[in-house]
Amino acid sequence: MTPTDAPQRRRVVIAGGGTAGWLAAAALAQQLGSLLDITLVESEEIGTIGVGESTIPTARSFHRLIGLDERRFMAETGATFKLGIAFENWARIGDRYIHAFGETGQSTWMGAFHHFWLQAREQGFGGDFGDYCLELRAADAGRFAIGGKAPELSYAYHLDAGRYARYLREIAEQAGARRVEGMIERVEQQGEGGDIVALVLRSGQRIEGDLFLDCTGFRALLIGQAMGSPFEDWGHWLPTDSAVVVQTHANEPARPYTRAIAHGAGWRWRIPLQHRVGNGLVYDSRHLSHDEARDRLLHEIEGDIVSEPRLIRFRAGRRIDAWRGNCVALGLAGGFVEPLESTAIHLVMIAVTRLLQLFPFGPDCSAAAARFNALAAAEVEGIRDFIILHYVLTERDDTAFWREVRAMEIPASLRERIALFREGAIAYQDGADLFRVDSWAQVMLGQRLQPQRHHQMAAIMGEPRLRQVLADMRAQIARQVAVLPTHEAFLRDYCPAEGGEALLRRQVG
Ligand code: FAD
């Protein structure tokens, strides 16, 4: 390429500075900064949604992509480690299971590990399914370590959403992104529904661009209001539509997992950070009023309150075209499935990664947009099915909410998965699936879906050998967990946060 062929700089305008906006700004500035002029507009008057504090392991690859130093990021955002989610009271009141990251047992090409475990259970041995997952056992024991002699753990983070957006902003600005404070009042387009030309702020300032990223949250100012991309509503499958959120002081050592505790009309989360705990009660407003939800949350949470309870309303579903014309929606503007499996930040990260791969360096990008939209649709539909699974497989009938969700019509794709598992314990991961076979098996078994039969490869092994192999696996995991330090001790050494040290010292004592 001669100097005269040098690509023209593209102007990228990001509307909104929540987690989605700043993640996009940081990644674009880090990776393509020399080719782009990046401007992010956000309004302090509106603020951000202020939740989104539990992640999944893919966050680590994305952080590597944007060159983020783990220890510093964790210290700055008060982050803790996450090994999975504990589901309490889901299939029956009193039940508890953990959906952990990492692998459960060892699978073969013919079938997954749970077939071996089911064979053992049939013969009266084998213990808990969770005994074969290192991450699960470490989570339950409150232990964690990485590096040195520690076994390799698959992990994610709990983080403070406000601190996280500020931290990403620092990275993005250092890499050359420019921030403009202001309220977007108008979106200027080439004709109705045509490409966006500029954002016009209340101050009168006009921000022109070639590519516009809609990160305005549920408002979806660009993709919804201006470009008119329709919203596909999934409320009939995912009926929770509200959350009350509140932050508390910690009253126990930070557990390395999120808690998702079902109640009569939804569920409640507890996310431990170094300096506080995030709590939220997710509910179906047809079955619980806002006042009842707030009272229930305040009654059930533990620890002193550090913020006023806040109500958030949401709607499950997705934009049919997240990328339309020269506008790409990221984060809540592009759609939302409720936070039960902490997948929203992942969806932002994967969308930003795809945008980097498919980046429109010229005016015509309809094929790239079509590919982006097809991949996004397939992935979010898989996540949607996985979340519906937790509701539809319940045995609870103690409230109208649970009676409704256990009897609801579900997507055909999920019906087929449940039938396969019920018939022969078969679980699978398709190309677009985020969740692996291990996750499907953990949740299906945790929700008490009993397979009628399983693959007979384990029977071929014979009982003595199967017994020995399983006992060895359990013993190895128990040994690995026993040598790990406690989660708080590791946090204190590895990444103590501002405001978190005193708390950790107190807890570790
Ligand atoms: P927002 O944070 O709402 O940001 C929108 C931005 O747009 C703000 O900066 C705002 O000021 C700006 N803006 C809007 N309109 C204008 C305007 N007119 N002019 C100028 N600026 C404007 N995700 C997870 O991965 N894990 C979780 O545990 C999790 N929990 C959640 C719990 C709940 C109850 C909800 C609702 C969501 C949860 N999420 C979770 C999702 C997660 O919060 C979001 O995906 C993430 O925070 C990204 O949000 P956002 O940046 O798209 O939107």
Coordinates of C-alpha atoms and ligand atoms in Angstrom, one line a residue:
M1 CA 0.0 0.0 0.0
T2 CA 1.4 3.4 -0.9
P3 CA 0.9 6.4 1.4
T4 CA -1.8 7.8 -0.9
D5 CA -3.8 4.5 -0.3
A6 CA -3.9 5.2 3.4
P7 CA -7.4 4.6 4.6
Q8 CA -9.5 7.6 5.3
R9 CA -10.2 8.1 9.0
R10 CA -13.7 7.0 10.0
R11 CA -15.7 9.0 12.5
V12 CA -17.4 6.8 15.1
V13 CA -19.9 8.4 17.4
I14 CA -21.0 6.5 20.5
A15 CA -24.3 7.6 22.0
G16 CA -24.3 6.7 25.7
G17 CA -21.6 6.1 28.3
G18 CA -22.8 3.1 30.4
T19 CA -20.9 -0.2 30.4
A20 CA -21.8 -0.7 26.7
G21 CA -20.6 2.7 25.5
W22 CA -17.3 2.7 27.4
L23 CA -16.6 -1.0 26.6
A24 CA -17.0 -0.2 22.9
A25 CA -15.0 3.1 23.2
A26 CA -12.1 1.3 25.0
A27 CA -12.0 -1.6 22.5
L28 CA -12.3 0.5 19.4
A29 CA -9.7 3.0 20.6
Q30 CA -7.3 0.3 21.6
Q31 CA -7.6 -1.8 18.5
L32 CA -8.4 0.6 15.6
G33 CA -7.6 4.0 17.2
S34 CA -5.1 5.0 14.6
L35 CA -7.8 4.8 11.9
L36 CA -10.7 6.2 13.8
D37 CA -11.9 9.5 15.4
I38 CA -14.0 8.3 18.4
T39 CA -16.5 10.6 20.2
L40 CA -18.7 9.4 23.0
V41 CA -21.6 11.5 24.1
E42 CA -23.2 10.9 27.5
S43 CA -25.5 12.8 29.8
E44 CA -24.8 12.9 33.6
E45 CA -28.4 14.2 34.0
I46 CA -29.7 10.8 32.8
G47 CA -26.9 8.6 34.3
T48 CA -26.4 4.9 33.7
I49 CA -28.5 1.9 34.8
G50 CA -26.0 1.3 37.6
V51 CA -26.5 -2.5 37.7
G52 CA -24.7 -5.3 35.8
E53 CA -22.2 -6.6 38.3
S54 CA -22.0 -10.3 37.7
T55 CA -20.1 -11.6 34.6
I56 CA -19.1 -14.9 33.0
P57 CA -15.6 -16.1 32.1
T58 CA -15.6 -14.7 28.5
A59 CA -15.0 -11.3 30.2
R60 CA -11.4 -12.3 30.8
S61 CA -10.7 -12.8 27.0
F62 CA -12.3 -9.4 26.3
H63 CA -10.2 -7.8 29.0
R64 CA -7.1 -9.2 27.5
L65 CA -8.1 -7.8 24.1
I66 CA -8.3 -4.3 25.5
G67 CA -5.0 -4.8 27.4
L68 CA -6.5 -4.6 30.8
D69 CA -4.4 -5.5 33.8
E70 CA -6.4 -7.8 36.0
R71 CA -5.0 -6.9 39.4
R72 CA -5.4 -3.2 38.7
F73 CA -8.9 -3.6 37.2
M74 CA -10.0 -5.6 40.2
A75 CA -8.6 -3.2 42.8
E76 CA -10.1 -0.2 41.0
T77 CA -13.6 -1.7 40.7
G78 CA -13.7 -3.6 44.0
A79 CA -14.1 -6.8 42.1
T80 CA -14.2 -10.3 43.5
F81 CA -13.9 -13.7 41.8
K82 CA -16.9 -15.6 40.6
L83 CA -16.9 -19.4 40.0
G84 CA -20.6 -19.8 39.3
I85 CA -24.2 -19.1 40.5
A86 CA -26.0 -20.8 43.4
F87 CA -29.6 -21.4 42.7
E88 CA -31.8 -21.7 45.8
N89 CA -35.5 -22.6 45.9
W90 CA -35.9 -23.1 42.2
A91 CA -37.2 -26.6 41.5
R92 CA -38.6 -26.9 45.0
I93 CA -38.4 -24.7 48.1
G94 CA -35.3 -25.8 50.0
D95 CA -33.4 -27.0 46.9
R96 CA -30.0 -25.7 46.2
Y97 CA -27.6 -26.4 43.3
I98 CA -24.6 -24.5 41.8
H99 CA -24.2 -23.8 38.1
A100 CA -20.5 -23.5 38.1
F101 CA -18.0 -22.6 35.4
G102 CA -15.5 -25.2 34.2
E103 CA -15.9 -28.8 33.4
T104 CA -17.8 -31.5 35.3
G105 CA -15.9 -34.8 35.1
Q106 CA -14.4 -36.0 31.9
S107 CA -16.5 -36.5 28.8
T108 CA -15.8 -38.8 25.9
W109 CA -16.5 -38.3 22.2
M110 CA -19.5 -40.6 22.6
G111 CA -21.2 -38.8 25.4
A112 CA -20.8 -36.4 28.2
F113 CA -19.7 -37.2 31.8
H114 CA -23.2 -37.1 33.2
H115 CA -23.9 -40.4 31.6
F116 CA -21.2 -42.0 33.7
W117 CA -22.6 -40.3 36.8
L118 CA -26.2 -41.4 36.0
Q119 CA -25.0 -45.0 35.6
A120 CA -23.3 -44.8 39.0
R121 CA -26.4 -43.3 40.6
E122 CA -28.5 -46.1 39.2
Q123 CA -26.2 -48.5 41.0
G124 CA -26.3 -46.6 44.3
F125 CA -23.0 -44.8 44.3
G126 CA -21.3 -41.7 42.8
G127 CA -22.2 -38.9 45.3
D128 CA -23.3 -35.5 44.0
F129 CA -23.0 -34.4 40.4
G130 CA -21.2 -31.3 41.7
D131 CA -18.4 -33.5 43.3
Y132 CA -16.9 -33.7 39.9
C133 CA -16.5 -30.0 39.2
L134 CA -13.5 -28.3 40.7
E135 CA -15.0 -24.8 40.4
L136 CA -18.2 -25.9 42.0
R137 CA -16.4 -27.5 45.0
A138 CA -14.1 -24.5 45.4
A139 CA -17.0 -22.1 45.2
D140 CA -18.9 -24.0 47.9
A141 CA -15.8 -24.1 50.1
G142 CA -15.3 -20.3 49.7
R143 CA -11.8 -20.9 48.3
F144 CA -10.0 -19.4 45.3
A145 CA -6.5 -18.9 43.9
I146 CA -4.8 -18.4 40.5
G147 CA -1.2 -18.7 39.6
G148 CA 1.6 -20.5 41.4
K149 CA 0.7 -24.1 42.3
A150 CA -3.1 -23.5 42.2
P151 CA -5.0 -25.7 39.8
E152 CA -6.5 -23.9 36.8
L153 CA -9.9 -22.5 37.5
S154 CA -12.4 -21.1 35.1
Y155 CA -13.6 -17.9 36.6
A156 CA -15.3 -14.5 36.1
Y157 CA -15.8 -11.4 38.2
H158 CA -18.3 -9.6 40.4
L159 CA -17.6 -5.9 39.8
D160 CA -19.0 -2.5 40.8
A161 CA -20.8 -1.2 37.6
G162 CA -20.2 2.5 38.4
R163 CA -16.4 2.0 39.0
Y164 CA -16.2 -0.3 36.0
A165 CA -17.6 2.3 33.6
R166 CA -15.2 4.9 35.0
Y167 CA -12.3 2.6 34.7
L168 CA -13.1 1.8 31.1
R169 CA -13.5 5.5 30.4
E170 CA -10.0 6.1 31.6
I171 CA -8.6 3.4 29.2
A172 CA -10.7 4.7 26.3
E173 CA -9.6 8.3 26.8
Q174 CA -6.0 7.4 27.2
A175 CA -6.3 5.6 23.9
G176 CA -7.7 8.7 22.2
A177 CA -11.5 8.5 22.5
R178 CA -13.1 12.0 23.2
R179 CA -16.0 12.4 25.6
V180 CA -18.7 15.0 25.2
E181 CA -21.1 15.8 28.0
G182 CA -24.6 16.6 26.8
M183 CA -28.1 15.6 26.2
I184 CA -28.9 14.2 22.7
E185 CA -32.1 15.9 21.6
R186 CA -32.3 15.0 18.0
V187 CA -30.9 12.4 15.5
E188 CA -30.3 13.9 12.1
Q189 CA -30.9 11.4 9.2
Q190 CA -30.8 11.2 5.5
G191 CA -34.5 11.0 5.1
E192 CA -36.8 9.2 7.5
G193 CA -35.2 6.0 8.7
G194 CA -32.2 6.6 6.6
D195 CA -28.5 6.6 7.6
I196 CA -27.7 8.9 10.6
V197 CA -25.7 12.0 9.7
A198 CA -25.4 13.7 13.1
L199 CA -26.5 13.8 16.8
V200 CA -27.8 17.2 17.8
L201 CA -27.4 18.1 21.5
R202 CA -29.5 20.3 23.7
S203 CA -26.7 22.8 23.7
G204 CA -27.0 23.0 19.9
Q205 CA -23.7 21.2 19.3
R206 CA -23.9 18.9 16.3
I207 CA -21.8 15.7 16.2
E208 CA -21.3 14.2 12.8
G209 CA -20.2 10.7 12.1
D210 CA -19.8 7.8 9.6
L211 CA -20.8 5.1 12.1
F212 CA -23.1 5.5 15.1
L213 CA -23.2 3.2 18.1
D214 CA -26.4 3.2 20.0
C215 CA -25.5 2.6 23.7
T216 CA -28.3 4.7 25.1
G217 CA -29.7 1.8 27.2
F218 CA -33.4 1.0 27.2
R219 CA -34.2 4.3 25.5
A220 CA -32.7 3.0 22.3
L221 CA -32.7 6.5 20.9
L222 CA -30.9 5.7 17.6
I223 CA -31.8 2.1 16.7
G224 CA -35.4 2.2 17.9
Q225 CA -36.6 5.8 17.8
A226 CA -34.6 7.0 14.7
M227 CA -33.9 3.8 12.7
G228 CA -37.2 2.1 13.6
S229 CA -35.7 -1.4 14.1
P230 CA -38.6 -3.4 15.6
F231 CA -38.5 -4.9 19.0
E232 CA -39.3 -8.6 19.4
D233 CA -41.0 -9.0 22.7
W234 CA -40.2 -12.2 24.8
G235 CA -42.3 -11.2 27.8
H236 CA -44.6 -14.3 27.3
W237 CA -41.5 -16.5 27.9
L238 CA -39.6 -14.3 30.4
P239 CA -42.4 -12.6 32.4
T240 CA -40.3 -10.8 35.0
D241 CA -40.3 -7.1 34.1
S242 CA -39.0 -5.2 37.1
A243 CA -36.3 -5.1 39.7
V244 CA -35.7 -3.3 43.0
V245 CA -32.0 -2.9 43.7
V246 CA -30.2 -1.8 46.8
Q247 CA -26.6 -2.0 48.1
T248 CA -25.6 -3.2 51.5
H249 CA -22.4 -3.5 53.7
A250 CA -21.0 -7.0 53.7
N251 CA -21.9 -9.1 56.7
E252 CA -19.9 -12.2 55.8
P253 CA -16.8 -13.0 53.8
A254 CA -17.3 -12.5 50.1
R255 CA -18.4 -15.8 48.5
P256 CA -16.8 -16.5 45.1
Y257 CA -20.3 -17.0 43.5
T258 CA -23.5 -15.1 42.9
R259 CA -26.6 -16.2 44.7
A260 CA -30.0 -16.4 42.9
I261 CA -32.7 -17.1 45.4
A262 CA -36.2 -17.8 44.0
H263 CA -39.2 -16.2 45.7
G264 CA -42.9 -16.3 45.0
A265 CA -42.9 -14.0 42.0
G266 CA -39.3 -14.2 40.7
W267 CA -35.9 -14.2 42.3
R268 CA -33.3 -12.2 44.2
W269 CA -29.6 -11.8 43.6
R270 CA -26.8 -11.2 46.0
I271 CA -23.4 -10.2 44.5
P272 CA -20.5 -9.8 46.9
L273 CA -17.9 -7.1 46.1
Q274 CA -14.9 -6.2 48.1
H275 CA -16.4 -2.9 49.5
R276 CA -20.1 -3.8 49.5
V277 CA -22.8 -6.2 48.3
G278 CA -25.2 -5.7 45.4
N279 CA -28.7 -6.9 45.9
G280 CA -31.7 -7.0 43.7
L281 CA -35.2 -8.5 43.6
V282 CA -36.4 -9.4 40.2
Y283 CA -40.1 -9.9 39.8
D284 CA -43.2 -10.1 37.6
S285 CA -45.2 -6.9 38.3
R286 CA -48.4 -8.7 37.6
H287 CA -47.8 -10.8 40.7
L288 CA -46.0 -8.4 43.0
S289 CA -46.4 -4.6 43.4
H290 CA -43.4 -2.4 43.6
D291 CA -44.1 -1.6 47.3
E292 CA -44.4 -5.3 48.1
A293 CA -41.2 -6.0 46.2
R294 CA -39.3 -3.3 48.0
D295 CA -40.5 -4.5 51.4
R296 CA -39.6 -8.0 50.6
L297 CA -36.1 -7.1 49.5
L298 CA -35.5 -4.9 52.5
H299 CA -36.8 -7.7 54.8
E300 CA -34.7 -10.5 53.2
I301 CA -31.4 -8.8 52.6
E302 CA -28.6 -9.1 55.2
G303 CA -26.2 -6.2 56.2
D304 CA -26.8 -2.5 56.6
I305 CA -28.1 -0.6 53.6
V306 CA -25.8 1.8 51.9
S307 CA -28.0 3.1 49.1
E308 CA -31.7 3.9 48.6
P309 CA -33.8 1.2 47.0
R310 CA -34.2 1.9 43.3
L311 CA -36.8 0.5 40.9
I312 CA -35.8 -0.6 37.4
R313 CA -38.3 -1.6 34.8
F314 CA -37.3 -3.8 31.8
R315 CA -38.7 -5.7 28.9
A316 CA -37.3 -9.0 27.6
G317 CA -36.7 -9.2 23.9
R318 CA -34.4 -8.1 21.1
R319 CA -34.1 -5.6 18.3
I320 CA -34.7 -7.5 15.0
D321 CA -31.8 -5.6 13.5
A322 CA -29.2 -4.6 16.0
W323 CA -27.2 -3.2 13.0
R324 CA -29.3 -1.2 10.6
G325 CA -27.8 1.2 8.1
N326 CA -24.9 3.0 9.7
C327 CA -26.2 2.4 13.3
V328 CA -25.2 -0.5 15.5
A329 CA -26.9 -1.0 18.9
L330 CA -24.9 -2.4 21.8
G331 CA -26.1 -3.3 25.3
L332 CA -29.6 -2.6 26.5
A333 CA -30.4 -0.6 23.3
G334 CA -30.1 -3.9 21.4
G335 CA -32.2 -6.0 23.7
F336 CA -32.3 -7.7 27.1
V337 CA -32.9 -11.0 28.6
E338 CA -33.2 -10.9 32.4
P339 CA -30.0 -11.1 34.4
L340 CA -30.4 -14.7 35.8
E341 CA -27.3 -16.0 34.1
S342 CA -25.3 -12.7 34.0
T343 CA -25.1 -12.7 30.2
A344 CA -25.7 -9.1 29.2
I345 CA -22.2 -7.7 29.6
H346 CA -21.0 -10.8 27.7
L347 CA -23.4 -9.9 24.8
V348 CA -21.9 -6.4 24.7
M349 CA -18.4 -7.8 24.6
I350 CA -19.1 -10.3 21.9
A351 CA -20.9 -7.7 19.8
V352 CA -18.0 -5.3 20.1
T353 CA -15.6 -8.1 19.1
R354 CA -17.7 -8.8 16.1
L355 CA -17.9 -5.2 15.2
L356 CA -14.1 -5.0 15.2
Q357 CA -14.0 -8.0 12.9
L358 CA -16.7 -6.7 10.5
F359 CA -15.8 -3.0 10.9
P360 CA -17.3 -1.0 8.0
F361 CA -14.4 0.8 6.4
G362 CA -16.5 1.9 3.4
P363 CA -20.1 3.1 2.8
D364 CA -21.7 -0.2 1.8
C365 CA -21.9 -2.6 4.8
S366 CA -25.2 -4.4 4.3
A367 CA -23.6 -7.9 4.1
A368 CA -21.6 -7.3 7.3
A369 CA -24.7 -6.0 9.0
A370 CA -26.7 -9.1 7.9
R371 CA -24.0 -11.4 9.3
F372 CA -23.7 -9.4 12.5
N373 CA -27.5 -9.6 13.0
A374 CA -27.7 -13.3 12.2
L375 CA -25.0 -14.2 14.7
A376 CA -26.5 -11.9 17.4
A377 CA -29.9 -13.4 17.0
A378 CA -28.7 -17.0 17.2
E379 CA -26.7 -16.3 20.3
V380 CA -29.3 -14.4 22.2
E381 CA -32.0 -17.0 21.4
G382 CA -29.7 -19.7 22.9
I383 CA -29.3 -17.6 26.1
R384 CA -33.1 -17.0 26.2
D385 CA -33.8 -20.7 26.1
F386 CA -31.3 -21.4 28.8
I387 CA -32.9 -18.9 31.1
I388 CA -36.5 -20.1 30.4
L389 CA -35.2 -23.6 31.4
H390 CA -34.8 -22.4 35.0
Y391 CA -38.5 -21.4 35.2
V392 CA -40.3 -24.1 33.1
L393 CA -38.5 -27.0 34.9
T394 CA -39.8 -26.0 38.3
E395 CA -42.0 -28.3 40.4
R396 CA -43.2 -25.3 42.5
D397 CA -46.9 -24.6 42.6
D398 CA -47.0 -22.5 45.7
T399 CA -47.9 -19.2 43.9
A400 CA -49.7 -18.2 40.7
F401 CA -46.4 -17.0 39.2
W402 CA -44.8 -20.5 39.5
R403 CA -48.0 -22.2 38.3
E404 CA -48.0 -20.0 35.3
V405 CA -44.4 -20.4 34.3
R406 CA -44.3 -24.1 34.7
A407 CA -47.3 -24.4 32.4
M408 CA -46.2 -21.9 29.8
E409 CA -45.6 -22.6 26.1
I410 CA -41.9 -22.5 25.4
P411 CA -39.9 -22.1 22.2
A412 CA -39.7 -25.2 20.0
S413 CA -35.9 -25.1 20.3
L414 CA -36.1 -25.5 24.0
R415 CA -38.8 -28.1 23.9
E416 CA -36.6 -30.3 21.8
R417 CA -33.7 -29.9 24.2
I418 CA -35.8 -30.9 27.2
A419 CA -37.3 -33.9 25.3
L420 CA -33.8 -35.1 24.3
F421 CA -32.5 -34.9 27.9
R422 CA -35.7 -36.5 29.4
E423 CA -35.6 -39.3 26.9
G424 CA -31.9 -40.2 26.9
A425 CA -29.9 -37.6 29.0
I426 CA -28.6 -36.0 25.8
A427 CA -27.5 -32.4 26.0
Y428 CA -25.6 -30.6 23.2
Q429 CA -23.9 -27.3 22.4
D430 CA -24.6 -25.9 18.9
G431 CA -22.3 -23.5 17.1
A432 CA -24.0 -20.4 18.4
D433 CA -24.6 -21.7 21.9
L434 CA -22.9 -19.8 24.7
F435 CA -23.6 -22.5 27.2
R436 CA -21.7 -25.8 27.0
V437 CA -23.1 -29.3 27.6
D438 CA -21.8 -29.1 31.2
S439 CA -24.0 -26.0 31.9
W440 CA -27.1 -27.6 30.3
A441 CA -26.6 -30.8 32.3
Q442 CA -26.0 -28.9 35.6
V443 CA -29.1 -26.9 35.3
M444 CA -31.3 -29.6 34.0
L445 CA -30.3 -32.0 36.8
G446 CA -30.4 -29.1 39.3
Q447 CA -33.9 -28.4 38.2
R448 CA -34.8 -32.1 38.8
L449 CA -35.3 -33.1 35.2
Q450 CA -34.9 -36.9 35.5
P451 CA -33.7 -38.7 32.3
Q452 CA -35.6 -41.9 31.6
R453 CA -32.3 -43.5 30.5
H454 CA -28.8 -42.7 29.7
H455 CA -26.0 -43.9 27.3
Q456 CA -24.7 -47.4 28.2
M457 CA -21.0 -46.7 27.6
A458 CA -20.5 -46.5 31.4
A459 CA -22.2 -49.9 31.9
I460 CA -19.5 -51.4 29.6
M461 CA -16.8 -50.3 32.0
G462 CA -18.3 -52.5 34.7
E463 CA -19.1 -51.4 38.2
P464 CA -15.7 -51.9 40.0
R465 CA -13.9 -49.8 37.4
L466 CA -16.6 -47.1 37.3
R467 CA -16.6 -46.9 41.1
Q468 CA -12.8 -46.5 41.2
V469 CA -12.6 -43.9 38.4
L470 CA -15.3 -41.8 40.0
A471 CA -13.8 -42.1 43.5
D472 CA -10.4 -41.0 42.1
M473 CA -11.9 -38.0 40.4
R474 CA -13.7 -36.9 43.6
A475 CA -10.6 -37.4 45.7
Q476 CA -8.4 -35.4 43.3
I477 CA -10.9 -32.5 43.4
A478 CA -11.1 -32.6 47.2
R479 CA -7.3 -32.5 47.4
Q480 CA -7.1 -29.5 45.0
V481 CA -9.7 -27.6 46.9
A482 CA -8.1 -28.3 50.3
V483 CA -4.9 -26.5 49.4
L484 CA -6.6 -23.4 48.0
P485 CA -6.6 -20.3 50.3
T486 CA -9.9 -18.7 51.2
H487 CA -11.3 -16.3 48.6
E488 CA -11.0 -13.2 50.9
A489 CA -7.4 -14.1 51.8
F490 CA -6.5 -14.3 48.1
L491 CA -8.3 -11.1 47.3
R492 CA -6.4 -9.3 50.1
D493 CA -3.1 -10.4 48.7
Y494 CA -3.9 -10.1 45.0
C495 CA -6.0 -7.0 44.4
P496 CA -7.1 -5.2 47.6
A497 CA -9.6 -2.4 46.6
E498 CA -10.0 1.1 48.0
G499 CA -12.6 0.9 50.7
G500 CA -12.3 -2.9 50.6
E501 CA -9.2 -3.5 52.6
A502 CA -10.6 -2.7 56.0
L503 CA -13.6 -4.8 55.2
L504 CA -11.5 -7.8 54.1
R505 CA -9.3 -7.4 57.2
R506 CA -12.3 -7.4 59.4
Q507 CA -13.7 -10.5 57.7
V508 CA -10.5 -12.5 57.6
G509 CA -9.8 -11.4 61.2
Ligands
FAD1 P1 -27.0 2.3 30.5 O1 -26.1 1.9 31.6 O2 -28.4 2.6 30.7 O3 -26.3 3.5 29.7 C1 -27.0 4.3 28.9 C2 -26.2 5.6 28.6 O4 -26.9 6.3 27.6 C3 -26.0 6.5 29.8 O5 -24.7 7.0 29.8 C4 -27.0 7.6 29.5 O6 -26.6 8.8 30.2 C5 -26.9 7.7 28.0 N1 -28.1 8.3 27.4 C6 -29.3 7.9 27.3 N2 -30.1 8.8 26.7 C7 -29.3 9.9 26.4 C8 -29.5 11.1 25.8 N3 -30.7 11.5 25.3 N4 -28.5 12.0 25.7 C9 -27.3 11.6 26.2 N5 -27.0 10.4 26.7 C10 -28.0 9.6 26.9 N6 -25.6 -7.6 33.0 C11 -24.7 -8.5 33.4 O7 -23.9 -8.9 32.6 N7 -24.7 -9.1 34.6 C12 -25.6 -8.7 35.6 O8 -25.5 -9.2 36.7 C13 -26.6 -7.8 35.2 N8 -27.6 -7.5 36.1 C14 -28.6 -6.7 35.6 C15 -29.7 -6.4 36.5 C16 -30.8 -5.7 36.0 C17 -32.0 -5.5 36.9 C18 -30.8 -5.1 34.7 C19 -31.9 -4.2 34.2 C20 -29.7 -5.3 33.9 C21 -28.6 -6.1 34.3 N9 -27.5 -6.4 33.5 C22 -26.6 -7.3 33.9 C23 -27.4 -5.7 32.2 C24 -26.4 -4.6 32.3 O9 -26.7 -3.7 33.4 C25 -26.2 -3.8 31.0 O10 -26.1 -4.7 29.9 C26 -25.0 -3.0 31.0 O11 -25.0 -2.2 32.2 C27 -25.0 -2.1 29.8 O12 -26.0 -1.1 29.9 P2 -26.0 0.1 28.8 O13 -24.6 0.7 28.8 O14 -26.5 -0.5 27.6 O15 -27.1 1.1 29.3

